[in-house]
Amino acid sequence: MLTKRQNLLETIRGGNPDRFVNQYEAFMCTDAIYGMIMGDPISAQGERPMPGGEPKKNAWGVTYAWPENVPAGFPVHDQEHKVIKDITKWKEVVKAPKTDFPPEAWAPFLPAVEAIDRNEVFATAFVAPGIFEQCHHLMGMDDALLNFYEEPEAMHELIDYFTEYELRYAAELVKYYKPDCIFHHDDWGSSTNSFLSPAMFEEFIVPAYKKIYGFYKENGVELIVHHSDSYAANLVPYMIEVGIDIFQGCIPTNNVPELIKKYGGQISFMGNLDSAVVDTEDWTDESIEAEVRQSIEKCGKHYYIPCIAQGGPGSIFPGVYESISKAIDKMSEEKF
């Protein structure tokens, strides 16, 4: 029997997997909740909201609230809480978090990373938010989208600033953790279209990720998994160009079977189980198995990992994630 890591590689390389990759199993590492390497002195700066708790301000100065029954915290964008109110003056208000921590600051995190069985799973570092998200977290989505059109020079400068920060962060992750895989969040679309046109995405976002993902690949990272639980089919060629190995979060509106047919062998797809459909209050094992079955039947054994679309193991409603995993195991018994 292949290890979880080996089975994933066989799947995304069009080889001989002996079962379906079951959601996030190949990335389950050190964090008890999310399953990936999430702790480090850089990301620990600032405060984080708890579900149903008070809003908190992170190290970038962004205030986040986390209402109950939603999967994550979201930035607060009334006029009082926006960090960037005038994009032409971003340098006056945006200050990147510190990245130059001494070795002793990293020491408490190392035992858990060193305990990972890298033959069984990928030592996976979790990075969020991404470049596009960082833009609208600081100023709001409406302002961000307008500024791409109205103040492109300032937006280029801001994205360059984010990129340099991410590269400094990446250098420290590589130095201390030597991750095999990077799981990187950056939502690039709604359920029906990308937020930016492909041409604008190519101009503003692609250069940043070429540098960031290129750095990781040049420094021992084997897999880049990019999360965008959205429509992003029109951006897949750019995903390939910047070095993404797995597009995680691909919801059914992407027409995942067609993407596999067109791009399989260049990139793989992880998702096709829309959280809005499966992760509901009235879920049942039967309804979830039906969704898993139809997805696997359409997508096949290669270049596809059946998975809830949200960006990490778990679900809003208790039991949903486990029910999906059980249905995937059942399909493995039938198909392999």
JSON list of N, CA, C and O in Angstrom, two decimals, residues 132 186-198 201 226-239 247-259 262-263 269-270 272 274-275 309:
[
{"chain": "A", "resi": 132, "resn": "PHE", "atom": "N", "xyz": [-3.54, 39.06, -3.72]},
{"chain": "A", "resi": 132, "resn": "PHE", "atom": "CA", "xyz": [-4.80, 39.75, -4.04]},
{"chain": "A", "resi": 132, "resn": "PHE", "atom": "C", "xyz": [-5.62, 39.99, -2.78]},
{"chain": "A", "resi": 132, "resn": "PHE", "atom": "O", "xyz": [-6.16, 41.07, -2.58]},
{"chain": "A", "resi": 186, "resn": "ASP", "atom": "N", "xyz": [-5.27, 32.38, -1.61]},
{"chain": "A", "resi": 186, "resn": "ASP", "atom": "CA", "xyz": [-5.54, 33.66, -2.28]},
{"chain": "A", "resi": 186, "resn": "ASP", "atom": "C", "xyz": [-6.76, 33.46, -3.16]},
{"chain": "A", "resi": 186, "resn": "ASP", "atom": "O", "xyz": [-6.66, 32.91, -4.27]},
{"chain": "A", "resi": 187, "resn": "ASP", "atom": "N", "xyz": [-7.93, 33.87, -2.70]},
{"chain": "A", "resi": 187, "resn": "ASP", "atom": "CA", "xyz": [-9.15, 33.68, -3.47]},
{"chain": "A", "resi": 187, "resn": "ASP", "atom": "C", "xyz": [-9.17, 34.65, -4.63]},
{"chain": "A", "resi": 187, "resn": "ASP", "atom": "O", "xyz": [-9.08, 35.87, -4.44]},
{"chain": "A", "resi": 188, "resn": "TRP", "atom": "N", "xyz": [-9.36, 34.10, -5.83]},
{"chain": "A", "resi": 188, "resn": "TRP", "atom": "CA", "xyz": [-9.26, 34.90, -7.05]},
{"chain": "A", "resi": 188, "resn": "TRP", "atom": "C", "xyz": [-10.58, 35.10, -7.78]},
{"chain": "A", "resi": 188, "resn": "TRP", "atom": "O", "xyz": [-10.60, 35.66, -8.87]},
{"chain": "A", "resi": 189, "resn": "GLY", "atom": "N", "xyz": [-11.69, 34.65, -7.19]},
{"chain": "A", "resi": 189, "resn": "GLY", "atom": "CA", "xyz": [-12.94, 34.82, -7.92]},
{"chain": "A", "resi": 189, "resn": "GLY", "atom": "C", "xyz": [-14.17, 34.62, -7.06]},
{"chain": "A", "resi": 189, "resn": "GLY", "atom": "O", "xyz": [-14.10, 34.27, -5.88]},
{"chain": "A", "resi": 190, "resn": "SER", "atom": "N", "xyz": [-15.31, 34.87, -7.68]},
{"chain": "A", "resi": 190, "resn": "SER", "atom": "CA", "xyz": [-16.61, 34.54, -7.10]},
{"chain": "A", "resi": 190, "resn": "SER", "atom": "C", "xyz": [-16.97, 33.13, -7.56]},
{"chain": "A", "resi": 190, "resn": "SER", "atom": "O", "xyz": [-16.13, 32.41, -8.11]},
{"chain": "A", "resi": 191, "resn": "SER", "atom": "N", "xyz": [-18.21, 32.75, -7.40]},
{"chain": "A", "resi": 191, "resn": "SER", "atom": "CA", "xyz": [-18.61, 31.42, -7.84]},
{"chain": "A", "resi": 191, "resn": "SER", "atom": "C", "xyz": [-18.78, 31.33, -9.35]},
{"chain": "A", "resi": 191, "resn": "SER", "atom": "O", "xyz": [-18.85, 30.24, -9.91]},
{"chain": "A", "resi": 192, "resn": "THR", "atom": "N", "xyz": [-18.82, 32.49, -10.03]},
{"chain": "A", "resi": 192, "resn": "THR", "atom": "CA", "xyz": [-19.10, 32.47, -11.48]},
{"chain": "A", "resi": 192, "resn": "THR", "atom": "C", "xyz": [-18.02, 33.11, -12.34]},
{"chain": "A", "resi": 192, "resn": "THR", "atom": "O", "xyz": [-18.02, 32.91, -13.55]},
{"chain": "A", "resi": 193, "resn": "ASN", "atom": "N", "xyz": [-17.09, 33.87, -11.74]},
{"chain": "A", "resi": 193, "resn": "ASN", "atom": "CA", "xyz": [-16.06, 34.51, -12.57]},
{"chain": "A", "resi": 193, "resn": "ASN", "atom": "C", "xyz": [-14.89, 34.94, -11.69]},
{"chain": "A", "resi": 193, "resn": "ASN", "atom": "O", "xyz": [-15.01, 34.99, -10.46]},
{"chain": "A", "resi": 194, "resn": "SER", "atom": "N", "xyz": [-13.77, 35.24, -12.33]},
{"chain": "A", "resi": 194, "resn": "SER", "atom": "CA", "xyz": [-12.62, 35.76, -11.60]},
{"chain": "A", "resi": 194, "resn": "SER", "atom": "C", "xyz": [-12.87, 37.23, -11.26]},
{"chain": "A", "resi": 194, "resn": "SER", "atom": "O", "xyz": [-13.58, 37.93, -11.97]},
{"chain": "A", "resi": 195, "resn": "PHE", "atom": "N", "xyz": [-12.26, 37.69, -10.17]},
{"chain": "A", "resi": 195, "resn": "PHE", "atom": "CA", "xyz": [-12.42, 39.09, -9.77]},
{"chain": "A", "resi": 195, "resn": "PHE", "atom": "C", "xyz": [-11.73, 40.02, -10.77]},
{"chain": "A", "resi": 195, "resn": "PHE", "atom": "O", "xyz": [-12.22, 41.12, -11.04]},
{"chain": "A", "resi": 196, "resn": "LEU", "atom": "N", "xyz": [-10.58, 39.60, -11.28]},
{"chain": "A", "resi": 196, "resn": "LEU", "atom": "CA", "xyz": [-9.85, 40.37, -12.28]},
{"chain": "A", "resi": 196, "resn": "LEU", "atom": "C", "xyz": [-9.95, 39.69, -13.63]},
{"chain": "A", "resi": 196, "resn": "LEU", "atom": "O", "xyz": [-10.02, 38.46, -13.71]},
{"chain": "A", "resi": 197, "resn": "SER", "atom": "N", "xyz": [-9.94, 40.46, -14.69]},
{"chain": "A", "resi": 197, "resn": "SER", "atom": "CA", "xyz": [-9.88, 39.87, -16.02]},
{"chain": "A", "resi": 197, "resn": "SER", "atom": "C", "xyz": [-8.55, 39.14, -16.17]},
{"chain": "A", "resi": 197, "resn": "SER", "atom": "O", "xyz": [-7.56, 39.46, -15.49]},
{"chain": "A", "resi": 198, "resn": "PRO", "atom": "N", "xyz": [-8.47, 38.14, -17.05]},
{"chain": "A", "resi": 198, "resn": "PRO", "atom": "CA", "xyz": [-7.19, 37.47, -17.25]},
{"chain": "A", "resi": 198, "resn": "PRO", "atom": "C", "xyz": [-6.05, 38.43, -17.60]},
{"chain": "A", "resi": 198, "resn": "PRO", "atom": "O", "xyz": [-4.93, 38.26, -17.12]},
{"chain": "A", "resi": 201, "resn": "PHE", "atom": "N", "xyz": [-5.10, 40.22, -14.41]},
{"chain": "A", "resi": 201, "resn": "PHE", "atom": "CA", "xyz": [-4.47, 39.24, -13.53]},
{"chain": "A", "resi": 201, "resn": "PHE", "atom": "C", "xyz": [-3.02, 39.00, -13.98]},
{"chain": "A", "resi": 201, "resn": "PHE", "atom": "O", "xyz": [-2.10, 38.95, -13.16]},
{"chain": "A", "resi": 226, "resn": "HIS", "atom": "N", "xyz": [-2.38, 25.75, -4.34]},
{"chain": "A", "resi": 226, "resn": "HIS", "atom": "CA", "xyz": [-2.96, 27.10, -4.23]},
{"chain": "A", "resi": 226, "resn": "HIS", "atom": "C", "xyz": [-4.46, 26.98, -4.01]},
{"chain": "A", "resi": 226, "resn": "HIS", "atom": "O", "xyz": [-5.17, 26.36, -4.79]},
{"chain": "A", "resi": 227, "resn": "HIS", "atom": "N", "xyz": [-4.93, 27.61, -2.93]},
{"chain": "A", "resi": 227, "resn": "HIS", "atom": "CA", "xyz": [-6.36, 27.60, -2.61]},
{"chain": "A", "resi": 227, "resn": "HIS", "atom": "C", "xyz": [-7.06, 28.83, -3.17]},
{"chain": "A", "resi": 227, "resn": "HIS", "atom": "O", "xyz": [-6.68, 29.97, -2.90]},
{"chain": "A", "resi": 228, "resn": "SER", "atom": "N", "xyz": [-8.12, 28.58, -3.93]},
{"chain": "A", "resi": 228, "resn": "SER", "atom": "CA", "xyz": [-9.05, 29.62, -4.35]},
{"chain": "A", "resi": 228, "resn": "SER", "atom": "C", "xyz": [-10.40, 28.94, -4.53]},
{"chain": "A", "resi": 228, "resn": "SER", "atom": "O", "xyz": [-10.64, 28.33, -5.58]},
{"chain": "A", "resi": 229, "resn": "ASP", "atom": "N", "xyz": [-11.26, 28.99, -3.50]},
{"chain": "A", "resi": 229, "resn": "ASP", "atom": "CA", "xyz": [-12.54, 28.27, -3.62]},
{"chain": "A", "resi": 229, "resn": "ASP", "atom": "C", "xyz": [-13.52, 29.14, -4.39]},
{"chain": "A", "resi": 229, "resn": "ASP", "atom": "O", "xyz": [-14.38, 29.81, -3.84]},
{"chain": "A", "resi": 230, "resn": "SER", "atom": "N", "xyz": [-13.35, 29.09, -5.69]},
{"chain": "A", "resi": 230, "resn": "SER", "atom": "CA", "xyz": [-14.03, 30.02, -6.58]},
{"chain": "A", "resi": 230, "resn": "SER", "atom": "C", "xyz": [-13.99, 29.49, -8.01]},
{"chain": "A", "resi": 230, "resn": "SER", "atom": "O", "xyz": [-13.40, 28.45, -8.30]},
{"chain": "A", "resi": 231, "resn": "TYR", "atom": "N", "xyz": [-14.60, 30.25, -8.87]},
{"chain": "A", "resi": 231, "resn": "TYR", "atom": "CA", "xyz": [-14.34, 30.07, -10.30]},
{"chain": "A", "resi": 231, "resn": "TYR", "atom": "C", "xyz": [-12.98, 30.68, -10.61]},
{"chain": "A", "resi": 231, "resn": "TYR", "atom": "O", "xyz": [-12.70, 31.83, -10.23]},
{"chain": "A", "resi": 232, "resn": "ALA", "atom": "N", "xyz": [-12.13, 29.94, -11.29]},
{"chain": "A", "resi": 232, "resn": "ALA", "atom": "CA", "xyz": [-10.84, 30.47, -11.74]},
{"chain": "A", "resi": 232, "resn": "ALA", "atom": "C", "xyz": [-10.36, 29.71, -12.97]},
{"chain": "A", "resi": 232, "resn": "ALA", "atom": "O", "xyz": [-9.16, 29.70, -13.26]},
{"chain": "A", "resi": 233, "resn": "ALA", "atom": "N", "xyz": [-11.30, 29.07, -13.68]},
{"chain": "A", "resi": 233, "resn": "ALA", "atom": "CA", "xyz": [-10.91, 28.27, -14.85]},
{"chain": "A", "resi": 233, "resn": "ALA", "atom": "C", "xyz": [-10.18, 29.13, -15.88]},
{"chain": "A", "resi": 233, "resn": "ALA", "atom": "O", "xyz": [-9.26, 28.64, -16.56]},
{"chain": "A", "resi": 234, "resn": "ASN", "atom": "N", "xyz": [-10.56, 30.39, -16.01]},
{"chain": "A", "resi": 234, "resn": "ASN", "atom": "CA", "xyz": [-9.91, 31.27, -16.98]},
{"chain": "A", "resi": 234, "resn": "ASN", "atom": "C", "xyz": [-8.50, 31.67, -16.57]},
{"chain": "A", "resi": 234, "resn": "ASN", "atom": "O", "xyz": [-7.76, 32.24, -17.36]},
{"chain": "A", "resi": 235, "resn": "LEU", "atom": "N", "xyz": [-8.11, 31.33, -15.33]},
{"chain": "A", "resi": 235, "resn": "LEU", "atom": "CA", "xyz": [-6.78, 31.67, -14.85]},
{"chain": "A", "resi": 235, "resn": "LEU", "atom": "C", "xyz": [-5.85, 30.46, -14.78]},
{"chain": "A", "resi": 235, "resn": "LEU", "atom": "O", "xyz": [-4.68, 30.61, -14.42]},
{"chain": "A", "resi": 236, "resn": "VAL", "atom": "N", "xyz": [-6.34, 29.28, -15.14]},
{"chain": "A", "resi": 236, "resn": "VAL", "atom": "CA", "xyz": [-5.53, 28.07, -15.03]},
{"chain": "A", "resi": 236, "resn": "VAL", "atom": "C", "xyz": [-4.23, 28.15, -15.83]},
{"chain": "A", "resi": 236, "resn": "VAL", "atom": "O", "xyz": [-3.18, 27.73, -15.33]},
{"chain": "A", "resi": 237, "resn": "PRO", "atom": "N", "xyz": [-4.22, 28.69, -17.04]},
{"chain": "A", "resi": 237, "resn": "PRO", "atom": "CA", "xyz": [-2.92, 28.81, -17.73]},
{"chain": "A", "resi": 237, "resn": "PRO", "atom": "C", "xyz": [-1.90, 29.61, -16.95]},
{"chain": "A", "resi": 237, "resn": "PRO", "atom": "O", "xyz": [-0.70, 29.29, -16.97]},
{"chain": "A", "resi": 238, "resn": "TYR", "atom": "N", "xyz": [-2.34, 30.63, -16.23]},
{"chain": "A", "resi": 238, "resn": "TYR", "atom": "CA", "xyz": [-1.42, 31.42, -15.41]},
{"chain": "A", "resi": 238, "resn": "TYR", "atom": "C", "xyz": [-1.00, 30.64, -14.16]},
{"chain": "A", "resi": 238, "resn": "TYR", "atom": "O", "xyz": [0.13, 30.79, -13.69]},
{"chain": "A", "resi": 239, "resn": "MET", "atom": "N", "xyz": [-1.90, 29.82, -13.63]},
{"chain": "A", "resi": 239, "resn": "MET", "atom": "CA", "xyz": [-1.52, 28.96, -12.50]},
{"chain": "A", "resi": 239, "resn": "MET", "atom": "C", "xyz": [-0.36, 28.05, -12.91]},
{"chain": "A", "resi": 239, "resn": "MET", "atom": "O", "xyz": [0.61, 27.87, -12.15]},
{"chain": "A", "resi": 247, "resn": "PHE", "atom": "N", "xyz": [-4.56, 23.07, -7.94]},
{"chain": "A", "resi": 247, "resn": "PHE", "atom": "CA", "xyz": [-5.55, 24.13, -7.74]},
{"chain": "A", "resi": 247, "resn": "PHE", "atom": "C", "xyz": [-6.58, 23.57, -6.77]},
{"chain": "A", "resi": 247, "resn": "PHE", "atom": "O", "xyz": [-7.42, 22.76, -7.15]},
{"chain": "A", "resi": 248, "resn": "GLN", "atom": "N", "xyz": [-6.49, 23.98, -5.51]},
{"chain": "A", "resi": 248, "resn": "GLN", "atom": "CA", "xyz": [-7.42, 23.51, -4.49]},
{"chain": "A", "resi": 248, "resn": "GLN", "atom": "C", "xyz": [-8.57, 24.49, -4.36]},
{"chain": "A", "resi": 248, "resn": "GLN", "atom": "O", "xyz": [-8.36, 25.71, -4.35]},
{"chain": "A", "resi": 249, "resn": "GLY", "atom": "N", "xyz": [-9.79, 23.97, -4.21]},
{"chain": "A", "resi": 249, "resn": "GLY", "atom": "CA", "xyz": [-10.95, 24.82, -4.06]},
{"chain": "A", "resi": 249, "resn": "GLY", "atom": "C", "xyz": [-11.75, 24.98, -5.33]},
{"chain": "A", "resi": 249, "resn": "GLY", "atom": "O", "xyz": [-12.71, 25.76, -5.37]},
{"chain": "A", "resi": 250, "resn": "CYS", "atom": "N", "xyz": [-11.37, 24.27, -6.38]},
{"chain": "A", "resi": 250, "resn": "CYS", "atom": "CA", "xyz": [-12.08, 24.39, -7.65]},
{"chain": "A", "resi": 250, "resn": "CYS", "atom": "C", "xyz": [-13.51, 23.88, -7.49]},
{"chain": "A", "resi": 250, "resn": "CYS", "atom": "O", "xyz": [-13.76, 22.69, -7.38]},
{"chain": "A", "resi": 251, "resn": "ILE", "atom": "N", "xyz": [-14.46, 24.80, -7.48]},
{"chain": "A", "resi": 251, "resn": "ILE", "atom": "CA", "xyz": [-15.87, 24.45, -7.34]},
{"chain": "A", "resi": 251, "resn": "ILE", "atom": "C", "xyz": [-16.43, 24.00, -8.69]},
{"chain": "A", "resi": 251, "resn": "ILE", "atom": "O", "xyz": [-15.81, 24.22, -9.73]},
{"chain": "A", "resi": 252, "resn": "PRO", "atom": "N", "xyz": [-17.59, 23.33, -8.70]},
{"chain": "A", "resi": 252, "resn": "PRO", "atom": "CA", "xyz": [-18.09, 22.74, -9.95]},
{"chain": "A", "resi": 252, "resn": "PRO", "atom": "C", "xyz": [-18.32, 23.73, -11.09]},
{"chain": "A", "resi": 252, "resn": "PRO", "atom": "O", "xyz": [-18.31, 23.32, -12.26]},
{"chain": "A", "resi": 253, "resn": "THR", "atom": "N", "xyz": [-18.53, 25.02, -10.80]},
{"chain": "A", "resi": 253, "resn": "THR", "atom": "CA", "xyz": [-18.73, 25.97, -11.90]},
{"chain": "A", "resi": 253, "resn": "THR", "atom": "C", "xyz": [-17.50, 26.10, -12.80]},
{"chain": "A", "resi": 253, "resn": "THR", "atom": "O", "xyz": [-17.60, 26.63, -13.91]},
{"chain": "A", "resi": 254, "resn": "ASN", "atom": "N", "xyz": [-16.36, 25.59, -12.34]},
{"chain": "A", "resi": 254, "resn": "ASN", "atom": "CA", "xyz": [-15.16, 25.59, -13.19]},
{"chain": "A", "resi": 254, "resn": "ASN", "atom": "C", "xyz": [-15.21, 24.53, -14.30]},
{"chain": "A", "resi": 254, "resn": "ASN", "atom": "O", "xyz": [-14.37, 24.54, -15.18]},
{"chain": "A", "resi": 255, "resn": "ASN", "atom": "N", "xyz": [-16.18, 23.63, -14.22]},
{"chain": "A", "resi": 255, "resn": "ASN", "atom": "CA", "xyz": [-16.23, 22.46, -15.11]},
{"chain": "A", "resi": 255, "resn": "ASN", "atom": "C", "xyz": [-14.92, 21.68, -14.98]},
{"chain": "A", "resi": 255, "resn": "ASN", "atom": "O", "xyz": [-14.11, 21.59, -15.91]},
{"chain": "A", "resi": 256, "resn": "VAL", "atom": "N", "xyz": [-14.75, 21.13, -13.78]},
{"chain": "A", "resi": 256, "resn": "VAL", "atom": "CA", "xyz": [-13.50, 20.45, -13.45]},
{"chain": "A", "resi": 256, "resn": "VAL", "atom": "C", "xyz": [-13.18, 19.29, -14.39]},
{"chain": "A", "resi": 256, "resn": "VAL", "atom": "O", "xyz": [-12.02, 19.13, -14.79]},
{"chain": "A", "resi": 257, "resn": "PRO", "atom": "N", "xyz": [-14.14, 18.47, -14.78]},
{"chain": "A", "resi": 257, "resn": "PRO", "atom": "CA", "xyz": [-13.79, 17.39, -15.74]},
{"chain": "A", "resi": 257, "resn": "PRO", "atom": "C", "xyz": [-13.16, 17.92, -17.02]},
{"chain": "A", "resi": 257, "resn": "PRO", "atom": "O", "xyz": [-12.22, 17.32, -17.56]},
{"chain": "A", "resi": 258, "resn": "GLU", "atom": "N", "xyz": [-13.65, 19.06, -17.51]},
{"chain": "A", "resi": 258, "resn": "GLU", "atom": "CA", "xyz": [-13.07, 19.64, -18.72]},
{"chain": "A", "resi": 258, "resn": "GLU", "atom": "C", "xyz": [-11.67, 20.18, -18.45]},
{"chain": "A", "resi": 258, "resn": "GLU", "atom": "O", "xyz": [-10.78, 20.07, -19.30]},
{"chain": "A", "resi": 259, "resn": "LEU", "atom": "N", "xyz": [-11.46, 20.77, -17.27]},
{"chain": "A", "resi": 259, "resn": "LEU", "atom": "CA", "xyz": [-10.12, 21.26, -16.92]},
{"chain": "A", "resi": 259, "resn": "LEU", "atom": "C", "xyz": [-9.13, 20.10, -16.84]},
{"chain": "A", "resi": 259, "resn": "LEU", "atom": "O", "xyz": [-7.98, 20.22, -17.29]},
{"chain": "A", "resi": 262, "resn": "LYS", "atom": "N", "xyz": [-8.25, 19.03, -20.32]},
{"chain": "A", "resi": 262, "resn": "LYS", "atom": "CA", "xyz": [-7.44, 20.01, -21.05]},
{"chain": "A", "resi": 262, "resn": "LYS", "atom": "C", "xyz": [-6.05, 20.19, -20.45]},
{"chain": "A", "resi": 262, "resn": "LYS", "atom": "O", "xyz": [-5.06, 20.33, -21.19]},
{"chain": "A", "resi": 263, "resn": "TYR", "atom": "N", "xyz": [-5.96, 20.17, -19.10]},
{"chain": "A", "resi": 263, "resn": "TYR", "atom": "CA", "xyz": [-4.70, 20.55, -18.45]},
{"chain": "A", "resi": 263, "resn": "TYR", "atom": "C", "xyz": [-4.08, 19.45, -17.59]},
{"chain": "A", "resi": 263, "resn": "TYR", "atom": "O", "xyz": [-3.01, 19.66, -17.01]},
{"chain": "A", "resi": 269, "resn": "PHE", "atom": "N", "xyz": [-6.30, 19.09, -9.80]},
{"chain": "A", "resi": 269, "resn": "PHE", "atom": "CA", "xyz": [-7.44, 19.82, -9.26]},
{"chain": "A", "resi": 269, "resn": "PHE", "atom": "C", "xyz": [-7.98, 19.12, -8.02]},
{"chain": "A", "resi": 269, "resn": "PHE", "atom": "O", "xyz": [-8.19, 17.92, -8.03]},
{"chain": "A", "resi": 270, "resn": "MET", "atom": "N", "xyz": [-8.18, 19.91, -6.98]},
{"chain": "A", "resi": 270, "resn": "MET", "atom": "CA", "xyz": [-8.56, 19.39, -5.67]},
{"chain": "A", "resi": 270, "resn": "MET", "atom": "C", "xyz": [-9.82, 20.12, -5.21]},
{"chain": "A", "resi": 270, "resn": "MET", "atom": "O", "xyz": [-9.78, 21.31, -4.92]},
{"chain": "A", "resi": 272, "resn": "ASN", "atom": "N", "xyz": [-14.13, 20.25, -6.22]},
{"chain": "A", "resi": 272, "resn": "ASN", "atom": "CA", "xyz": [-15.33, 19.88, -6.96]},
{"chain": "A", "resi": 272, "resn": "ASN", "atom": "C", "xyz": [-16.47, 19.46, -6.05]},
{"chain": "A", "resi": 272, "resn": "ASN", "atom": "O", "xyz": [-17.48, 18.95, -6.53]},
{"chain": "A", "resi": 274, "resn": "ASP", "atom": "N", "xyz": [-18.66, 21.47, -3.66]},
{"chain": "A", "resi": 274, "resn": "ASP", "atom": "CA", "xyz": [-18.92, 22.85, -3.25]},
{"chain": "A", "resi": 274, "resn": "ASP", "atom": "C", "xyz": [-19.41, 22.88, -1.81]},
{"chain": "A", "resi": 274, "resn": "ASP", "atom": "O", "xyz": [-20.41, 22.25, -1.46]},
{"chain": "A", "resi": 275, "resn": "SER", "atom": "N", "xyz": [-18.71, 23.63, -0.97]},
{"chain": "A", "resi": 275, "resn": "SER", "atom": "CA", "xyz": [-19.11, 23.75, 0.43]},
{"chain": "A", "resi": 275, "resn": "SER", "atom": "C", "xyz": [-20.53, 24.25, 0.57]},
{"chain": "A", "resi": 275, "resn": "SER", "atom": "O", "xyz": [-21.26, 23.84, 1.49]},
{"chain": "A", "resi": 309, "resn": "ALA", "atom": "N", "xyz": [-14.46, 22.11, -0.85]},
{"chain": "A", "resi": 309, "resn": "ALA", "atom": "CA", "xyz": [-13.80, 23.23, -1.52]},
{"chain": "A", "resi": 309, "resn": "ALA", "atom": "C", "xyz": [-13.13, 24.19, -0.54]},
{"chain": "A", "resi": 309, "resn": "ALA", "atom": "O", "xyz": [-12.19, 24.90, -0.93]}
]
